[in-house]
Tab-separated table of C-alpha atoms and ligand atoms in Angstrom:
chain	number	residue	atom	x	y	z
A	704	MET	CA	-6.639	-0.600	-24.093
A	705	PRO	CA	-8.046	0.199	-27.575
A	706	GLU	CA	-8.304	3.963	-28.025
A	707	ARG	CA	-12.078	3.808	-28.680
A	708	THR	CA	-12.884	2.202	-25.331
A	709	GLN	CA	-10.324	4.118	-23.305
A	710	PRO	CA	-12.070	6.364	-20.716
A	711	ARG	CA	-11.476	10.050	-21.329
A	712	VAL	CA	-10.709	12.951	-19.073
A	713	THR	CA	-9.658	16.556	-19.576
A	714	VAL	CA	-7.408	18.468	-17.189
A	715	LEU	CA	-7.379	22.272	-17.398
A	716	GLY	CA	-4.414	23.773	-15.575
A	717	LEU	CA	-1.084	22.000	-15.183
A	718	GLY	CA	0.425	23.733	-12.192
A	719	ARG	CA	1.784	21.861	-9.181
A	720	MET	CA	-1.522	20.101	-8.498
A	721	GLY	CA	-2.809	19.877	-12.066
A	722	GLY	CA	0.423	18.309	-13.338
A	723	ARG	CA	0.200	15.554	-10.727
A	724	ILE	CA	-3.471	15.015	-11.418
A	725	ALA	CA	-2.973	14.681	-15.177
A	726	SER	CA	-0.088	12.307	-14.568
A	727	ALA	CA	-2.261	10.184	-12.238
A	728	PHE	CA	-4.914	9.847	-14.955
A	729	LEU	CA	-2.307	8.802	-17.502
A	730	THR	CA	-0.965	6.204	-15.082
A	731	ALA	CA	-4.513	4.939	-14.502
A	732	GLY	CA	-4.958	4.408	-18.258
A	733	TYR	CA	-7.154	7.391	-19.147
A	734	ARG	CA	-7.048	9.116	-22.492
A	735	THR	CA	-6.054	12.442	-20.978
A	736	THR	CA	-6.398	15.749	-22.785
A	737	VAL	CA	-4.501	18.611	-21.191
A	738	TRP	CA	-4.499	22.377	-21.536
A	739	ASN	CA	-2.480	25.025	-19.761
A	740	ARG	CA	-2.331	28.787	-20.280
A	741	THR	CA	1.454	28.514	-20.524
A	742	ALA	CA	1.578	25.757	-23.122
A	743	ALA	CA	5.120	24.533	-22.346
A	744	LYS	CA	3.937	23.101	-19.014
A	745	ALA	CA	2.152	20.370	-20.982
A	746	ASP	CA	5.350	19.122	-22.666
A	747	ALA	CA	6.330	16.508	-20.058
A	748	LEU	CA	2.765	15.166	-19.912
A	749	VAL	CA	2.535	14.959	-23.701
A	750	ALA	CA	5.762	12.954	-23.597
A	751	GLN	CA	3.943	10.614	-21.169
A	752	GLY	CA	1.068	10.194	-23.622
A	753	ALA	CA	-1.278	13.096	-22.897
A	754	LEU	CA	-3.104	14.829	-25.759
A	755	ARG	CA	-2.383	18.537	-26.006
A	756	ALA	CA	-5.283	20.914	-26.626
A	757	SER	CA	-4.349	24.308	-27.991
A	758	THR	CA	-7.322	26.081	-26.388
A	759	ALA	CA	-9.465	25.482	-23.323
A	760	ALA	CA	-12.495	25.109	-25.608
A	761	GLU	CA	-10.745	22.335	-27.552
A	762	ALA	CA	-9.889	20.613	-24.254
A	763	VAL	CA	-13.484	20.842	-22.990
A	764	ALA	CA	-14.774	19.447	-26.271
A	765	ALA	CA	-12.417	16.444	-26.007
A	766	GLY	CA	-14.313	14.503	-23.333
A	767	PRO	CA	-17.251	14.392	-20.950
A	768	LEU	CA	-15.339	15.113	-17.742
A	769	VAL	CA	-13.409	18.368	-17.279
A	770	ILE	CA	-11.228	18.688	-14.198
A	771	ALA	CA	-9.955	22.172	-13.400
A	772	PRO	CA	-7.219	22.428	-10.757
A	773	LEU	CA	-6.563	26.090	-11.620
A	774	LEU	CA	-5.213	28.797	-9.346
A	775	ASP	CA	-8.416	30.483	-8.199
A	776	HIS	CA	-11.914	31.586	-9.099
A	777	THR	CA	-10.674	34.233	-11.539
A	778	ALA	CA	-8.480	31.708	-13.331
A	779	VAL	CA	-11.407	29.280	-13.692
A	780	ARG	CA	-13.630	32.057	-15.049
A	781	GLN	CA	-10.935	33.187	-17.480
A	782	ALA	CA	-10.177	29.660	-18.668
A	783	LEU	CA	-13.780	28.444	-18.974
A	784	GLY	CA	-15.299	31.696	-20.248
A	785	PRO	CA	-14.086	31.293	-23.855
A	786	ALA	CA	-15.003	27.568	-23.668
A	787	ALA	CA	-18.628	28.176	-22.607
A	788	ALA	CA	-20.124	27.021	-25.899
A	789	ALA	CA	-18.419	23.626	-25.553
A	790	LEU	CA	-19.742	22.998	-22.024
A	791	ARG	CA	-23.173	21.575	-22.856
A	792	GLY	CA	-23.405	17.980	-21.645
A	793	ARG	CA	-20.035	18.180	-19.879
A	794	THR	CA	-19.309	17.758	-16.190
A	795	VAL	CA	-16.991	20.345	-14.688
A	796	VAL	CA	-15.052	19.546	-11.510
A	797	ASN	CA	-13.627	22.802	-10.220
A	798	LEU	CA	-10.730	22.106	-7.858
A	799	ALA	CA	-9.484	25.678	-7.416
A	800	ASN	CA	-9.499	27.028	-3.876
A	801	SER	CA	-12.415	29.370	-3.653
A	802	THR	CA	-15.269	30.546	-1.430
A	803	PRO	CA	-18.731	28.983	-1.013
A	804	GLU	CA	-20.235	32.014	-2.785
A	805	HIS	CA	-17.914	31.680	-5.755
A	806	ALA	CA	-18.588	27.942	-5.957
A	807	ARG	CA	-22.352	28.572	-6.058
A	808	GLU	CA	-21.898	31.295	-8.639
A	809	LEU	CA	-19.902	28.985	-10.910
A	810	ALA	CA	-22.425	26.180	-10.450
A	811	GLY	CA	-25.161	28.547	-11.622
A	812	TRP	CA	-23.034	29.721	-14.518
A	813	ALA	CA	-22.181	26.152	-15.569
A	814	ALA	CA	-25.850	25.115	-15.321
A	815	GLY	CA	-26.708	28.075	-17.558
A	816	HIS	CA	-24.408	26.538	-20.190
A	817	GLY	CA	-25.835	23.044	-19.814
A	818	ALA	CA	-23.011	21.586	-17.704
A	819	ASP	CA	-23.129	19.562	-14.504
A	820	TYR	CA	-20.930	21.006	-11.756
A	821	LEU	CA	-18.991	19.641	-8.811
A	822	ASP	CA	-16.896	21.874	-6.621
A	823	GLY	CA	-13.902	20.273	-4.952
A	824	ALA	CA	-11.328	21.140	-2.328
A	825	MET	CA	-8.006	19.319	-2.365
A	826	MET	CA	-6.792	18.344	1.083
A	827	ALA	CA	-3.461	17.236	-0.317
A	828	LEU	CA	-0.016	18.343	-1.352
A	829	PRO	CA	1.229	17.798	-4.890
A	830	GLU	CA	3.182	14.740	-3.735
A	831	THR	CA	0.162	13.196	-1.970
A	832	VAL	CA	-2.108	13.361	-5.042
A	833	ALA	CA	-3.148	9.793	-5.945
A	834	THR	CA	-1.907	8.441	-2.619
A	835	PRO	CA	-3.962	7.428	0.434
A	836	GLU	CA	-2.597	10.412	2.397
A	837	GLY	CA	-4.445	13.061	0.397
A	838	PHE	CA	-8.222	13.404	0.251
A	839	PHE	CA	-10.564	15.634	-1.731
A	840	LEU	CA	-13.906	17.120	-0.648
A	841	TYR	CA	-16.859	17.627	-3.004
A	842	GLY	CA	-20.161	19.462	-3.099
A	843	GLY	CA	-22.580	19.949	-5.974
A	844	SER	CA	-24.248	17.629	-8.458
A	845	GLN	CA	-24.934	14.228	-6.910
A	846	ARG	CA	-25.278	12.770	-10.403
A	847	ALA	CA	-21.793	14.004	-11.288
A	848	PHE	CA	-20.309	12.601	-8.084
A	849	THR	CA	-21.959	9.210	-8.607
A	850	THR	CA	-21.214	8.984	-12.333
A	851	TYR	CA	-17.556	9.962	-11.987
A	852	ARG	CA	-16.751	8.522	-8.565
A	853	ARG	CA	-14.141	6.204	-10.077
A	854	GLU	CA	-12.389	9.104	-11.831
A	855	LEU	CA	-12.468	11.223	-8.671
A	856	GLU	CA	-10.888	8.373	-6.732
A	857	VAL	CA	-7.997	8.301	-9.229
A	858	MET	CA	-6.971	11.684	-7.781
A	859	ALA	CA	-7.650	10.984	-4.094
A	860	PRO	CA	-10.170	9.389	-1.739
A	861	ALA	CA	-13.363	11.403	-2.300
A	862	HIS	CA	-15.791	12.767	0.308
A	863	TYR	CA	-19.157	14.164	-0.810
A	864	PHE	CA	-21.074	16.655	1.343
A	865	GLY	CA	-24.250	17.142	-0.665
A	866	THR	CA	-25.811	19.125	-3.420
A	867	ASP	CA	-24.871	22.592	-2.178
A	868	PRO	CA	-21.917	23.518	-4.447
A	869	GLY	CA	-20.462	25.611	-1.602
A	870	SER	CA	-20.285	22.713	0.838
A	871	ALA	CA	-16.778	21.490	-0.077
A	872	GLU	CA	-15.369	24.992	0.390
A	873	ILE	CA	-17.114	25.316	3.775
A	874	HIS	CA	-15.642	22.006	4.931
A	875	ASP	CA	-12.245	22.997	3.551
A	876	LEU	CA	-12.327	26.213	5.603
A	877	ALA	CA	-13.526	24.295	8.671
A	878	LEU	CA	-10.521	21.959	8.391
A	879	LEU	CA	-8.184	24.901	7.846
A	880	GLY	CA	-9.606	26.584	10.946
A	881	THR	CA	-9.014	23.454	13.010
A	882	GLY	CA	-5.428	23.265	11.792
A	883	TYR	CA	-4.708	26.970	12.251
A	884	ALA	CA	-5.765	26.820	15.904
A	885	ALA	CA	-3.471	23.866	16.599
A	886	LEU	CA	-0.506	25.248	14.662
A	887	THR	CA	-0.780	28.705	16.226
A	888	GLY	CA	-0.889	27.015	19.631
A	889	PHE	CA	2.347	25.253	18.723
A	890	LEU	CA	4.014	28.524	17.680
A	891	HIS	CA	2.979	30.111	20.974
A	892	ALA	CA	4.427	27.121	22.821
A	893	ALA	CA	7.691	27.434	20.892
A	894	ALA	CA	7.902	31.100	21.915
A	895	LEU	CA	7.212	30.174	25.521
A	896	LEU	CA	9.905	27.501	25.574
A	897	GLY	CA	12.608	29.636	23.959
A	898	PRO	CA	13.650	31.345	27.215
A	899	VAL	CA	14.051	27.960	28.976
A	900	GLY	CA	16.309	26.687	26.216
A	901	THR	CA	14.001	24.201	24.473
A	902	ALA	CA	14.283	24.625	20.711
A	903	PRO	CA	11.111	24.331	18.581
A	904	GLU	CA	12.648	21.303	16.818
A	905	ALA	CA	13.124	19.533	20.142
A	906	PHE	CA	9.572	20.311	21.243
A	907	ALA	CA	7.881	19.314	17.966
A	908	PRO	CA	7.870	15.514	18.515
A	909	LEU	CA	6.338	15.974	21.969
A	910	ALA	CA	3.698	18.339	20.585
A	911	ALA	CA	2.906	15.895	17.776
A	912	ARG	CA	2.409	13.108	20.313
A	913	TRP	CA	0.143	15.346	22.395
A	914	LEU	CA	-1.913	16.360	19.334
A	915	ARG	CA	-2.395	12.710	18.349
A	916	GLY	CA	-3.860	12.106	21.809
A	917	MET	CA	-6.048	15.211	21.452
A	918	ALA	CA	-7.324	13.925	18.111
A	919	GLU	CA	-8.616	10.819	19.871
A	920	PHE	CA	-10.665	13.107	22.091
A	921	LEU	CA	-12.546	14.522	19.055
A	922	PRO	CA	-15.367	11.921	18.865
A	923	GLU	CA	-16.282	12.648	22.499
A	924	LEU	CA	-16.187	16.398	21.880
A	925	ALA	CA	-18.288	15.923	18.750
A	926	ARG	CA	-20.876	13.801	20.574
A	927	GLU	CA	-21.258	16.374	23.357
A	928	ALA	CA	-21.559	19.291	20.935
A	929	GLY	CA	-23.877	17.355	18.595
A	930	GLU	CA	-26.223	16.359	21.411
A	931	ALA	CA	-25.782	19.633	23.357
A	932	SER	CA	-25.090	17.370	26.326
A	933	TYR	CA	-22.352	18.785	28.520
A	934	THR	CA	-22.975	17.338	31.961
A	935	ASP	CA	-20.999	14.088	32.009
A	936	GLY	CA	-17.621	15.401	30.919
A	937	VAL	CA	-14.585	15.144	33.167
A	938	SER	CA	-12.851	18.242	31.799
A	939	THR	CA	-14.996	21.152	32.961
A	940	VAL	CA	-15.136	24.792	31.906
A	941	ASP	CA	-13.744	25.950	35.271
A	942	LEU	CA	-10.926	23.405	35.217
A	943	ASN	CA	-9.822	24.575	31.784
A	944	ARG	CA	-10.354	28.227	32.724
A	945	ALA	CA	-7.767	27.775	35.444
A	946	GLY	CA	-5.429	26.044	32.993
A	947	VAL	CA	-5.709	28.782	30.377
A	948	ASP	CA	-5.300	31.401	33.090
A	949	SER	CA	-2.021	29.795	34.211
A	950	LEU	CA	-0.844	29.769	30.601
A	951	LEU	CA	-1.690	33.468	30.221
A	952	GLN	CA	0.075	34.343	33.475
A	953	LEU	CA	3.211	32.471	32.439
A	954	SER	CA	3.095	34.115	29.001
A	955	ARG	CA	2.874	37.589	30.541
A	956	ALA	CA	5.668	36.843	33.020
A	957	SER	CA	7.865	35.590	30.156
A	958	GLY	CA	7.107	38.579	27.953
A	959	ILE	CA	5.273	36.346	25.440
A	960	ALA	CA	2.244	37.572	23.489
A	961	THR	CA	-1.077	36.376	24.910
A	962	ASP	CA	-3.078	36.939	21.699
A	963	VAL	CA	-3.519	33.254	20.931
A	964	HIS	CA	-5.257	32.247	24.153
A	965	GLU	CA	-7.016	35.446	25.286
A	966	PRO	CA	-10.075	34.690	23.104
A	967	LEU	CA	-10.398	31.206	24.584
A	968	LYS	CA	-10.123	32.620	28.123
A	969	ALA	CA	-12.878	35.124	27.273
A	970	LEU	CA	-15.165	32.303	26.092
A	971	LEU	CA	-14.513	30.219	29.192
A	972	ASP	CA	-15.113	33.270	31.429
A	973	ARG	CA	-18.472	33.873	29.723
A	974	ARG	CA	-19.557	30.265	30.180
A	975	SER	CA	-18.558	30.344	33.820
A	976	ALA	CA	-20.289	33.696	34.453
A	977	ASP	CA	-23.447	32.240	32.840
A	978	GLY	CA	-23.465	29.455	35.441
A	979	HIS	CA	-21.903	26.703	33.274
A	980	GLY	CA	-18.568	26.351	35.061
A	981	GLN	CA	-19.196	22.673	35.798
A	982	ASP	CA	-20.236	21.847	32.235
A	983	SER	CA	-17.767	20.128	29.914
A	984	PHE	CA	-15.171	22.195	28.094
A	985	SER	CA	-17.056	21.376	24.885
A	986	SER	CA	-19.962	23.570	26.057
A	987	VAL	CA	-17.988	26.548	24.696
A	988	PHE	CA	-19.656	25.393	21.478
A	989	GLU	CA	-22.852	27.064	22.734
A	990	LEU	CA	-21.129	30.450	22.379
A	991	LEU	CA	-19.758	29.693	18.929
A	992	ARG	CA	-22.621	28.095	17.077
A	993	ALA	CA	-25.213	29.949	15.027
A	994	ARG	CA	-28.436	30.895	16.749
A	995	GLY	CA	-31.115	28.313	16.076
A	996	ARG	CA	-30.396	24.646	15.575
A	997	LEU	CA	-28.441	23.677	12.528
A	998	ARG	CA	-29.896	20.883	10.518
A	999	PRO	CA	-27.434	18.038	10.039
A	1000	GLY	CA	-26.933	18.880	6.378
A	1001	PRO	CA	-27.930	21.295	3.667
A	1002	PRO	CA	-31.288	20.883	1.968
A	1003	ARG	CA	-31.444	19.515	-1.535
A	1004	TRP	CA	-29.977	22.286	-3.666
A	1005	ARG	CA	-32.213	23.051	-6.592
A	1006	GLY	CA	-30.081	25.330	-8.736
A	1007	GLY	CA	-29.825	29.088	-8.466
A	1008	TRP	CA	-26.842	29.683	-6.300
A	1009	ARG	CA	-28.478	32.211	-3.996
A	1010	ARG	CA	-31.219	29.830	-3.005
A	1011	ARG	CA	-31.229	28.535	0.570
A	1012	GLY	CA	-33.482	25.954	2.138
A	1013	PRO	CA	-35.927	27.257	4.724
A	1014	GLY	CA	-34.423	27.257	8.187
A	1015	TRP	CA	-30.993	26.068	7.075
A	1016	LEU	CA	-28.237	28.370	8.246
A	1017	PRO	CA	-25.101	27.655	6.270
A	1018	TRP	CA	-23.067	30.343	7.993
A	1019	ARG	CA	-22.527	31.537	11.506
A	1020	THR	CA	-24.856	34.400	12.232
A	1021	GLY	CA	-23.140	35.397	15.476
A	1022	CYS	CA	-24.041	34.566	19.049
B	629	LIG	N1	0.130	23.396	-4.152
B	629	LIG	C1	-0.462	22.882	-3.076
B	629	LIG	O1	0.187	22.364	-2.156
B	629	LIG	C2	-1.970	22.890	-2.980
B	629	LIG	C3	-2.596	22.033	-2.070
B	629	LIG	C4	-3.981	22.000	-2.000
B	629	LIG	C5	-4.734	22.846	-2.798
B	629	LIG	N2	-4.099	23.700	-3.644
B	629	LIG	C6	-4.939	24.564	-4.482
B	629	LIG	O2	-4.925	24.016	-5.775
B	629	LIG	C7	-5.057	25.050	-6.742
B	629	LIG	C8	-3.884	24.955	-7.721
B	629	LIG	O3	-2.713	25.102	-6.954
B	629	LIG	P1	-1.272	24.862	-7.576
B	629	LIG	O4	-0.340	24.758	-6.423
B	629	LIG	O5	-1.320	23.771	-8.585
B	629	LIG	O6	-1.040	26.269	-8.303
B	629	LIG	P2	0.065	26.639	-9.401
B	629	LIG	O7	1.168	25.643	-9.408
B	629	LIG	O8	0.397	28.075	-9.178
B	629	LIG	O9	-0.752	26.483	-10.763
B	629	LIG	C9	-1.778	27.388	-11.075
B	629	LIG	C10	-2.404	26.989	-12.378
B	629	LIG	O10	-3.437	27.936	-12.676
B	629	LIG	C11	-3.160	28.493	-13.971
B	629	LIG	N3	-3.653	29.871	-14.024
B	629	LIG	C12	-3.438	30.860	-13.138
B	629	LIG	N4	-4.091	31.977	-13.506
B	629	LIG	C13	-4.715	31.669	-14.672
B	629	LIG	C14	-5.564	32.402	-15.541
B	629	LIG	N5	-5.902	33.668	-15.283
B	629	LIG	N6	-6.061	31.770	-16.651
B	629	LIG	C15	-5.743	30.468	-16.897
B	629	LIG	N7	-4.944	29.737	-16.105
B	629	LIG	C16	-4.445	30.322	-14.993
B	629	LIG	C17	-1.664	28.416	-14.120
B	629	LIG	O11	-1.331	28.539	-15.478
B	629	LIG	P3	0.134	29.029	-15.890
B	629	LIG	O12	1.011	27.829	-15.828
B	629	LIG	O13	-0.052	29.570	-17.262
B	629	LIG	O14	0.540	30.107	-14.894
B	629	LIG	C18	-1.432	27.002	-13.551
B	629	LIG	O15	-1.816	26.025	-14.471
B	629	LIG	C19	-5.072	26.370	-5.975
B	629	LIG	O16	-6.395	26.792	-5.804
B	629	LIG	C20	-4.441	25.988	-4.646
B	629	LIG	O17	-4.882	26.821	-3.594
B	629	LIG	C21	-2.740	23.719	-3.785
């Protein structure tokens, strides 16, 4: 492609993720400008055809779209700070793991320098960048997401959650929380099976099969929780209370820690004591969700990162 018509992209940060991302853009035919604090990390990419910028400001000035897969919020601030004057008219896609608050703060800061801002969370490993296995989450400027959708899809399938710049980080944490619960359950199971001679490696394929089946149960769980309709389930609170109780008893008898499942037992006990023993298991959601009904999505975010729409509760406020 002639250089003049070649689409341009800048990648700030060439660590494990950034290196793969820059490489994916080169493969996809983009004129890719790269910058890294430790300059030598750009060498292999320059050999592939990337353009080396000697400062972050030079990299930002090189093209309209700036992708920043840096380490964390501090790194993004330190890299972009000296480049602030070059940001006007640019779109920044911040891919560093962060918090919703930090994402909103950066969005406000970028807006103050005339830049559009998208905050992203990478649900991928370095080796799954630019493959169908990885996927990235985004929140922030709808214009940026729409304008650069093609570029975002070079890195991974892209999911947009709305104009709140913190929304990708919230969804990232929600996915992490889902995974942590399942993985900790597996580690507890491995501890439980040790005394009967089943090695974790032998149990893993069985657990994976079970989890795949559980995943198919998610739409039903989601429907019940979404509609607050818990009466037609087959797996009741009391049924599962008995199951968790048996698990706790076996754990105690085997000298295994009960820390993983005690909180779940406490939730099920509360539901049962409140007269909901025959409701579906999913009715535990009533003890977890924020008070007041959540709207299905955040309101249109109008700049100013502290601003919240009336009645929208982005965080749990406790039961
Ligand atoms: N690796 C994964 O499997 C994975 C998966 C999903 C998401 N993530 C997230 O993706 C982000 C990047 O992860 P990574 O694995 O690519 O990290 P990494 O390999 O450690 O790379 C970190 C990058 O940030 C730069 N950096 C760190 N502090 C800096 C500072 N103060 N100023 C300027 N640049 C700075 C590093 O520059 P230098 O080379 O000069 O140190 C490097 O380019 C993180 O937020 C991580 O949580 C990682």
